Each structure stands twice: as structure tokens, then as C-alpha cells.
Amino acid sequence: MTRRMLVTGGAGFIGANFVHYWLAKHPQDSVVVLDALTYAGNELNLAMVSKKPEFKFVRGDICDTALVERLLREEAINTVVHFAAESHVDRSISGPDAFIETNIIGTYSLLKASKKVWIDEPKAAGQEVLAHRFHHVSTDEVYGSLGPEDPAFTESTAYAPNSPYSASKAASDHLVRAYHHTYGLEVTTSNCSNNYGPFHFPEKLIPLIITNILHDQPLPVYGDGKQIRDWLYVEDHARGIELVLEKGQIGENYNIGGHNEWANIDIVKLLCELTNKAFNERPELTQKFPQATLAQQGKAEELIQFVCDRPGHDRRYAIDASKTTSELGYKPAETFASGIFKTLNWYLDNEEWWAPLRAG
């Protein structure tokens, strides 16, 4: 079907990349982005699509149920893709209130508005309930932590969230499931591994390491740095959501991952190596980033600094995406080598995007 899509959190890292991907692949569809533009939301992330006639940006809060209802009606929305979330674990430890408000209450607000406009109002008017989709974007962190030899998370893995962030996402997952089973809302949920790529807010590991190297600042590594994560290039996440929307079964959950596990310390060392190499191969970078003296000398790894581990730090995440692969034909297009190369070069070439965020 032709989709008239509402993308919540579409000015954030993953949401913006999804909007770029969707409008490029589906020019016949329309996309409305709803974003409150909190610290991690940036309207500049959408500059490349802002002039497209099929695109519209609305600044607003997903907790504003009346606003959501109005957008669903006025824009004749038939698909919601829900990215909007507070997502930084460290922030959830120091200030969990925002995570409860946005991730739980915000998701409830969206579900309530969608049910009212897509189900309750047509039924009250004696009309047919039309096909619709509420797609909820979640995280592998809801499954908890894995031991070194444990099998990767599947869709049937029991939830065991360990941080306020992951607990709030787990609660939102359950609300989405309940609205399908109780009210018949046509939903799908995807749980994804760690994303990386363009427009990633500089507080997160990969962009933090890159931008700190460029300023000769310490590269903080929690504990022993041997926490393991499964990494996925952000456009491959968008591709996975596309497959769920097009082929996924209503009411089902789908894991989206890269089968690409890396220890944090190895990611940091790799970024040091790649940045050293970039300065060696691109002489103009020395003039562009004069503060990066160690990278200029091929010694960025000297910036690595081990710091006290954060409370309740999960040791390992790993996604088993077999269901998504077998049922939907999902396969990442990027290898980690190609994706991390693209990511590093994006940050080297787009200082005007990330420098103000670091300064802020």
C-alpha cells in the first residue's frame, strides 16, 4: 500500500537515517516527522530531505496525545514508525525520569491515539477499520546480559532489563504487544543491536572516540573494555525495518542484527588505527584538525584511558537475526569494514555538523 507515514523521533540518529532511506526508496510515499528536538534531536539531520514535497516536519512531543491524534487525522497517516526514545544508558542512570516519561508514557500516548483514530472512530461511525501499522523500534538491551558462551538473543529470549533505559524500553515493548492482543491494533516490533553511522550523537562510543581523537582528548573506556556489543550499520537497520513493514506478520517481533560482535576496547583500538591511517593518507586532515597531534604521528592509541565502570554494565549483547533472515530475507548490505570506513570518513568530512554538538 502507499504509505502515509508518521516517524516519531525522526530528527534523531536512527530516525533521520531511516527517513533518508525511506524517501529515497519509496518516493511515492509521504513522511511526517514528529520530534521534540531534545538534546539528541537535530533538524539539520533532515536538511537533505527538508525541501521534498512528500516530507513534513512537526516539532512536538509524543506525550501530547491530542497533537498525535490531529496529525493522524489531518495527514491521513496509515503507518507509524516509532523511534522517539531517550536512549543513553549513562543518562538513564543519572536521570531516569525522562526515560520513564518518553519511553513508557510517550509510547502509551502514541498507542492510545492510534487506537482511537484507526479503530475506535471508524467503528463508531459504522465504517471499516482500514489496514494500518504501528511499528515499534526497540533494542536488544531488553534481553539483559549474556555470558561469554551464551547463545545470542532470539525473539523468544526472556526479558531481563538491567538499566532504567532498558527497563523503560521493555515496558514500551509490552504495551505495544498488549495493544495488539487486547484491541487489535496492527503492530510489529523490532529489537536491534548497536547502530553506528552518520548523524550519531557525539556522546555515543564510536563518534565520541573519533571526535576525541581529533581533539587529542582522552578516549574513555569503561572497566577493562571487554564488554561485547553486536554492531550494525544504521542503513542496514533501516533496511530491516523496511522488510518488517513490507513482509512482517502482524503482532510479531523481529530481531535485527549484524552478527558482528566486538569488544569495546577492540572498537576503540580499531578507530585509532583507522584514524592514524586516514591522517597518513589524507595530508589535508593535518591542517583541518591541527589539534589531533597524536593521530598525525600515528599514535592515537596513546589517548586510551580506562575509567571506572558504570553501575550494572551489561557484559555482552548479541542478536540472532535468523527469524528475520529466514522469514523476511534480511541480510546486512554493509560489512563492518565497509561500514566503519564510511562512518569515520563521514565524521572527518562533516565537522560542521558535530562540532557545535560537542561544544554544547
PDB file of C-alpha atoms in Angstrom, residues 24-226:
ATOM      1  CA  ALA A  24      14.942   7.533  -1.430  1.00  0.00           C
ATOM      2  CA  LYS A  25      13.457   4.048  -1.804  1.00  0.00           C
ATOM      3  CA  HIS A  26       9.753   4.981  -1.685  1.00  0.00           C
ATOM      4  CA  PRO A  27       9.289   8.384  -3.365  1.00  0.00           C
ATOM      5  CA  GLN A  28       5.569   7.730  -3.779  1.00  0.00           C
ATOM      6  CA  ASP A  29       5.072   7.732  -0.002  1.00  0.00           C
ATOM      7  CA  SER A  30       4.777  10.730   2.308  1.00  0.00           C
ATOM      8  CA  VAL A  31       6.616  11.119   5.605  1.00  0.00           C
ATOM      9  CA  VAL A  32       5.730  13.351   8.541  1.00  0.00           C
ATOM     10  CA  VAL A  33       8.406  13.589  11.241  1.00  0.00           C
ATOM     11  CA  LEU A  34       7.331  14.361  14.787  1.00  0.00           C
ATOM     12  CA  ASP A  35      10.246  15.270  17.042  1.00  0.00           C
ATOM     13  CA  ALA A  36      10.541  17.315  20.235  1.00  0.00           C
ATOM     14  CA  LEU A  37      14.133  18.301  19.327  1.00  0.00           C
ATOM     15  CA  THR A  38      15.543  17.472  22.724  1.00  0.00           C
ATOM     16  CA  TYR A  39      19.355  17.404  23.050  1.00  0.00           C
ATOM     17  CA  ALA A  40      19.860  14.450  20.658  1.00  0.00           C
ATOM     18  CA  GLY A  41      17.317  15.602  18.066  1.00  0.00           C
ATOM     19  CA  ASN A  42      18.662  17.880  15.353  1.00  0.00           C
ATOM     20  CA  GLU A  43      16.624  19.305  12.491  1.00  0.00           C
ATOM     21  CA  LEU A  44      19.861  19.607  10.497  1.00  0.00           C
ATOM     22  CA  ASN A  45      19.843  15.797  10.298  1.00  0.00           C
ATOM     23  CA  LEU A  46      16.914  16.191   7.909  1.00  0.00           C
ATOM     24  CA  ALA A  47      18.273  19.048   5.808  1.00  0.00           C
ATOM     25  CA  MET A  48      18.749  16.838   2.755  1.00  0.00           C
ATOM     26  CA  VAL A  49      15.028  15.974   2.621  1.00  0.00           C
ATOM     27  CA  SER A  50      13.529  19.153   4.065  1.00  0.00           C
ATOM     28  CA  LYS A  51      12.546  20.582   0.651  1.00  0.00           C
ATOM     29  CA  LYS A  52      10.907  17.436  -0.659  1.00  0.00           C
ATOM     30  CA  PRO A  53       7.150  17.913  -1.160  1.00  0.00           C
ATOM     31  CA  GLU A  54       6.443  14.484   0.337  1.00  0.00           C
ATOM     32  CA  PHE A  55       8.204  15.454   3.598  1.00  0.00           C
ATOM     33  CA  LYS A  56       6.906  17.462   6.547  1.00  0.00           C
ATOM     34  CA  PHE A  57       8.467  18.269   9.906  1.00  0.00           C
ATOM     35  CA  VAL A  58       6.437  18.921  13.053  1.00  0.00           C
ATOM     36  CA  ARG A  59       8.084  19.907  16.310  1.00  0.00           C
ATOM     37  CA  GLY A  60       6.159  18.316  19.145  1.00  0.00           C
ATOM     38  CA  ASP A  61       6.100  15.845  21.996  1.00  0.00           C
ATOM     39  CA  ILE A  62       4.813  12.287  21.593  1.00  0.00           C
ATOM     40  CA  CYS A  63       3.261  12.670  25.049  1.00  0.00           C
ATOM     41  CA  ASP A  64       0.920  15.268  23.553  1.00  0.00           C
ATOM     42  CA  THR A  65      -1.823  12.796  22.634  1.00  0.00           C
ATOM     43  CA  ALA A  66      -4.078  15.461  21.132  1.00  0.00           C
ATOM     44  CA  LEU A  67      -1.303  16.537  18.765  1.00  0.00           C
ATOM     45  CA  VAL A  68      -0.686  12.948  17.698  1.00  0.00           C
ATOM     46  CA  GLU A  69      -4.412  12.400  17.079  1.00  0.00           C
ATOM     47  CA  ARG A  70      -4.585  15.574  14.988  1.00  0.00           C
ATOM     48  CA  LEU A  71      -1.614  14.521  12.849  1.00  0.00           C
ATOM     49  CA  LEU A  72      -3.032  11.042  12.303  1.00  0.00           C
ATOM     50  CA  ARG A  73      -6.298  12.572  11.059  1.00  0.00           C
ATOM     51  CA  GLU A  74      -5.060  15.600   9.121  1.00  0.00           C
ATOM     52  CA  GLU A  75      -2.239  13.761   7.366  1.00  0.00           C
ATOM     53  CA  ALA A  76      -4.315  10.586   6.855  1.00  0.00           C
ATOM     54  CA  ILE A  77      -1.487   8.594   8.441  1.00  0.00           C
ATOM     55  CA  ASN A  78      -1.688   4.832   7.976  1.00  0.00           C
ATOM     56  CA  THR A  79       1.768   3.889   9.309  1.00  0.00           C
ATOM     57  CA  VAL A  80       3.586   4.932  12.469  1.00  0.00           C
ATOM     58  CA  VAL A  81       7.276   4.102  12.837  1.00  0.00           C
ATOM     59  CA  HIS A  82       8.154   4.875  16.428  1.00  0.00           C
ATOM     60  CA  PHE A  83      11.806   5.741  17.090  1.00  0.00           C
ATOM     61  CA  ALA A  84      11.339   8.507  19.657  1.00  0.00           C
ATOM     62  CA  ALA A  85      13.125   7.495  22.841  1.00  0.00           C
ATOM     63  CA  GLU A  86      15.668   8.525  25.399  1.00  0.00           C
ATOM     64  CA  SER A  87      18.449   6.041  24.722  1.00  0.00           C
ATOM     65  CA  HIS A  88      21.714   6.813  26.515  1.00  0.00           C
ATOM     66  CA  VAL A  89      22.249   4.358  29.368  1.00  0.00           C
ATOM     67  CA  ASP A  90      24.518   6.689  31.356  1.00  0.00           C
ATOM     68  CA  ARG A  91      21.858   9.404  31.304  1.00  0.00           C
ATOM     69  CA  SER A  92      19.222   6.885  32.401  1.00  0.00           C
ATOM     70  CA  ILE A  93      21.315   6.083  35.471  1.00  0.00           C
ATOM     71  CA  SER A  94      21.806   9.711  36.497  1.00  0.00           C
ATOM     72  CA  GLY A  95      18.305  10.895  35.493  1.00  0.00           C
ATOM     73  CA  PRO A  96      15.756   8.126  34.876  1.00  0.00           C
ATOM     74  CA  ASP A  97      12.658  10.371  34.955  1.00  0.00           C
ATOM     75  CA  ALA A  98      12.962  11.440  31.315  1.00  0.00           C
ATOM     76  CA  PHE A  99      13.262   7.796  30.255  1.00  0.00           C
ATOM     77  CA  ILE A 100      10.060   6.814  32.050  1.00  0.00           C
ATOM     78  CA  GLU A 101       8.230   9.813  30.615  1.00  0.00           C
ATOM     79  CA  THR A 102       9.320   9.472  26.985  1.00  0.00           C
ATOM     80  CA  ASN A 103       9.812   5.746  26.566  1.00  0.00           C
ATOM     81  CA  ILE A 104       6.810   4.499  28.534  1.00  0.00           C
ATOM     82  CA  ILE A 105       4.285   7.343  28.758  1.00  0.00           C
ATOM     83  CA  GLY A 106       5.179   8.562  25.267  1.00  0.00           C
ATOM     84  CA  THR A 107       4.672   5.134  23.728  1.00  0.00           C
ATOM     85  CA  TYR A 108       1.372   4.796  25.580  1.00  0.00           C
ATOM     86  CA  SER A 109       0.286   8.180  24.207  1.00  0.00           C
ATOM     87  CA  LEU A 110       1.028   7.070  20.643  1.00  0.00           C
ATOM     88  CA  LEU A 111      -0.773   3.770  21.095  1.00  0.00           C
ATOM     89  CA  LYS A 112      -3.808   5.478  22.613  1.00  0.00           C
ATOM     90  CA  ALA A 113      -4.014   7.991  19.759  1.00  0.00           C
ATOM     91  CA  SER A 114      -3.535   5.300  17.108  1.00  0.00           C
ATOM     92  CA  LYS A 115      -6.236   3.091  18.582  1.00  0.00           C
ATOM     93  CA  LYS A 116      -8.671   5.998  18.760  1.00  0.00           C
ATOM     94  CA  VAL A 117      -8.137   7.232  15.193  1.00  0.00           C
ATOM     95  CA  TRP A 118      -7.583   3.917  13.420  1.00  0.00           C
ATOM     96  CA  ILE A 119     -10.013   1.667  15.307  1.00  0.00           C
ATOM     97  CA  ASP A 120     -12.448   3.423  17.659  1.00  0.00           C
ATOM     98  CA  GLU A 121     -13.560   6.271  15.403  1.00  0.00           C
ATOM     99  CA  PRO A 122     -14.212   4.140  12.286  1.00  0.00           C
ATOM    100  CA  LYS A 123     -16.163   1.623  14.353  1.00  0.00           C
ATOM    101  CA  ALA A 124     -18.224   4.363  15.982  1.00  0.00           C
ATOM    102  CA  ALA A 125     -19.062   5.715  12.534  1.00  0.00           C
ATOM    103  CA  GLY A 126     -20.011   2.276  11.221  1.00  0.00           C
ATOM    104  CA  GLN A 127     -17.010   2.242   8.890  1.00  0.00           C
ATOM    105  CA  GLU A 128     -14.482  -0.444   8.113  1.00  0.00           C
ATOM    106  CA  VAL A 129     -11.213  -0.420  10.040  1.00  0.00           C
ATOM    107  CA  LEU A 130      -8.589   0.072   7.354  1.00  0.00           C
ATOM    108  CA  ALA A 131      -5.186  -1.590   7.201  1.00  0.00           C
ATOM    109  CA  HIS A 132      -2.637   0.260   9.301  1.00  0.00           C
ATOM    110  CA  ARG A 133       0.671  -0.382  11.017  1.00  0.00           C
ATOM    111  CA  PHE A 134       2.245   0.704  14.269  1.00  0.00           C
ATOM    112  CA  HIS A 135       5.885  -0.309  14.122  1.00  0.00           C
ATOM    113  CA  HIS A 136       7.787  -0.022  17.383  1.00  0.00           C
ATOM    114  CA  VAL A 137      11.588   0.249  17.285  1.00  0.00           C
ATOM    115  CA  SER A 138      13.238  -1.314  20.315  1.00  0.00           C
ATOM    116  CA  THR A 139      16.628  -2.566  21.476  1.00  0.00           C
ATOM    117  CA  ASP A 140      18.493  -5.765  22.258  1.00  0.00           C
ATOM    118  CA  GLU A 141      19.140  -4.374  25.756  1.00  0.00           C
ATOM    119  CA  VAL A 142      15.679  -5.506  26.905  1.00  0.00           C
ATOM    120  CA  TYR A 143      17.018  -9.077  26.923  1.00  0.00           C
ATOM    121  CA  GLY A 144      19.650  -8.354  29.569  1.00  0.00           C
ATOM    122  CA  SER A 145      23.238  -9.552  29.540  1.00  0.00           C
ATOM    123  CA  LEU A 146      24.862 -12.652  28.019  1.00  0.00           C
ATOM    124  CA  GLY A 147      27.748 -14.736  29.301  1.00  0.00           C
ATOM    125  CA  PRO A 148      30.757 -15.379  27.025  1.00  0.00           C
ATOM    126  CA  GLU A 149      29.406 -18.716  25.773  1.00  0.00           C
ATOM    127  CA  ASP A 150      25.663 -17.991  25.859  1.00  0.00           C
ATOM    128  CA  PRO A 151      23.726 -18.222  22.591  1.00  0.00           C
ATOM    129  CA  ALA A 152      22.652 -14.911  21.037  1.00  0.00           C
ATOM    130  CA  PHE A 153      19.290 -13.347  21.847  1.00  0.00           C
ATOM    131  CA  THR A 154      16.322 -14.674  19.898  1.00  0.00           C
ATOM    132  CA  GLU A 155      12.781 -13.311  19.811  1.00  0.00           C
ATOM    133  CA  SER A 156      11.814 -15.857  22.479  1.00  0.00           C
ATOM    134  CA  THR A 157      14.563 -14.847  24.935  1.00  0.00           C
ATOM    135  CA  ALA A 158      13.035 -13.782  28.241  1.00  0.00           C
ATOM    136  CA  TYR A 159      13.238 -10.074  29.009  1.00  0.00           C
ATOM    137  CA  ALA A 160      15.720  -9.178  31.780  1.00  0.00           C
ATOM    138  CA  PRO A 161      16.482  -5.435  31.528  1.00  0.00           C
ATOM    139  CA  ASN A 162      19.250  -4.165  33.813  1.00  0.00           C
ATOM    140  CA  SER A 163      19.224  -0.352  33.436  1.00  0.00           C
ATOM    141  CA  PRO A 164      16.478   2.270  33.698  1.00  0.00           C
ATOM    142  CA  TYR A 165      16.831   2.725  29.928  1.00  0.00           C
ATOM    143  CA  SER A 166      16.374  -0.941  29.038  1.00  0.00           C
ATOM    144  CA  ALA A 167      13.603  -1.329  31.618  1.00  0.00           C
ATOM    145  CA  SER A 168      11.693   1.571  30.075  1.00  0.00           C
ATOM    146  CA  LYS A 169      12.090   0.080  26.598  1.00  0.00           C
ATOM    147  CA  ALA A 170      10.941  -3.320  27.844  1.00  0.00           C
ATOM    148  CA  ALA A 171       7.832  -1.694  29.304  1.00  0.00           C
ATOM    149  CA  SER A 172       7.089   0.006  25.988  1.00  0.00           C
ATOM    150  CA  ASP A 173       7.513  -3.302  24.135  1.00  0.00           C
ATOM    151  CA  HIS A 174       4.938  -4.897  26.424  1.00  0.00           C
ATOM    152  CA  LEU A 175       2.491  -2.026  25.902  1.00  0.00           C
ATOM    153  CA  VAL A 176       2.737  -2.435  22.126  1.00  0.00           C
ATOM    154  CA  ARG A 177       2.113  -6.168  22.423  1.00  0.00           C
ATOM    155  CA  ALA A 178      -0.867  -5.558  24.727  1.00  0.00           C
ATOM    156  CA  TYR A 179      -2.474  -3.089  22.326  1.00  0.00           C
ATOM    157  CA  HIS A 180      -2.369  -5.732  19.616  1.00  0.00           C
ATOM    158  CA  HIS A 181      -3.680  -8.613  21.679  1.00  0.00           C
ATOM    159  CA  THR A 182      -6.294  -6.597  23.567  1.00  0.00           C
ATOM    160  CA  TYR A 183      -7.507  -4.074  20.987  1.00  0.00           C
ATOM    161  CA  GLY A 184      -6.460  -5.481  17.628  1.00  0.00           C
ATOM    162  CA  LEU A 185      -4.029  -2.685  16.788  1.00  0.00           C
ATOM    163  CA  GLU A 186      -1.879  -3.865  13.879  1.00  0.00           C
ATOM    164  CA  VAL A 187       1.617  -3.745  15.327  1.00  0.00           C
ATOM    165  CA  THR A 188       5.129  -5.063  14.763  1.00  0.00           C
ATOM    166  CA  THR A 189       8.223  -4.631  16.914  1.00  0.00           C
ATOM    167  CA  SER A 190      11.899  -4.843  16.026  1.00  0.00           C
ATOM    168  CA  ASN A 191      14.745  -5.239  18.516  1.00  0.00           C
ATOM    169  CA  CYS A 192      18.054  -4.103  17.120  1.00  0.00           C
ATOM    170  CA  SER A 193      21.706  -4.295  18.077  1.00  0.00           C
ATOM    171  CA  ASN A 194      24.003  -1.261  18.444  1.00  0.00           C
ATOM    172  CA  ASN A 195      23.866   1.053  15.439  1.00  0.00           C
ATOM    173  CA  TYR A 196      26.659   3.211  14.042  1.00  0.00           C
ATOM    174  CA  GLY A 197      26.913   5.590  11.095  1.00  0.00           C
ATOM    175  CA  PRO A 198      26.269   9.224  10.071  1.00  0.00           C
ATOM    176  CA  PHE A 199      24.465  11.667  12.401  1.00  0.00           C
ATOM    177  CA  HIS A 200      25.305   9.629  15.531  1.00  0.00           C
ATOM    178  CA  PHE A 201      25.238  11.954  18.546  1.00  0.00           C
ATOM    179  CA  PRO A 202      28.817  12.533  19.816  1.00  0.00           C
ATOM    180  CA  GLU A 203      28.200  11.136  23.308  1.00  0.00           C
ATOM    181  CA  LYS A 204      27.941   7.573  21.941  1.00  0.00           C
ATOM    182  CA  LEU A 205      31.014   5.336  21.761  1.00  0.00           C
ATOM    183  CA  ILE A 206      32.057   5.441  18.096  1.00  0.00           C
ATOM    184  CA  PRO A 207      31.528   9.171  17.411  1.00  0.00           C
ATOM    185  CA  LEU A 208      32.935  10.028  20.852  1.00  0.00           C
ATOM    186  CA  ILE A 209      36.153   8.162  20.108  1.00  0.00           C
ATOM    187  CA  ILE A 210      36.507   9.692  16.642  1.00  0.00           C
ATOM    188  CA  THR A 211      35.888  13.275  17.744  1.00  0.00           C
ATOM    189  CA  ASN A 212      38.072  12.941  20.851  1.00  0.00           C
ATOM    190  CA  ILE A 213      40.958  11.689  18.712  1.00  0.00           C
ATOM    191  CA  LEU A 214      40.536  14.781  16.541  1.00  0.00           C
ATOM    192  CA  HIS A 215      40.939  16.952  19.650  1.00  0.00           C
ATOM    193  CA  ASP A 216      43.750  14.949  21.333  1.00  0.00           C
ATOM    194  CA  GLN A 217      41.392  14.258  24.214  1.00  0.00           C
ATOM    195  CA  PRO A 218      41.322  11.054  26.307  1.00  0.00           C
ATOM    196  CA  LEU A 219      39.446   8.073  24.922  1.00  0.00           C
ATOM    197  CA  PRO A 220      37.471   6.807  27.947  1.00  0.00           C
ATOM    198  CA  VAL A 221      36.996   3.043  28.137  1.00  0.00           C
ATOM    199  CA  TYR A 222      34.789   1.619  30.897  1.00  0.00           C
ATOM    200  CA  GLY A 223      36.336  -1.028  33.175  1.00  0.00           C
ATOM    201  CA  ASP A 224      38.503  -3.475  31.251  1.00  0.00           C
ATOM    202  CA  GLY A 225      36.843  -2.561  27.940  1.00  0.00           C
ATOM    203  CA  LYS A 226      35.865  -6.145  27.245  1.00  0.00           C
TER     204      LYS A 226
END
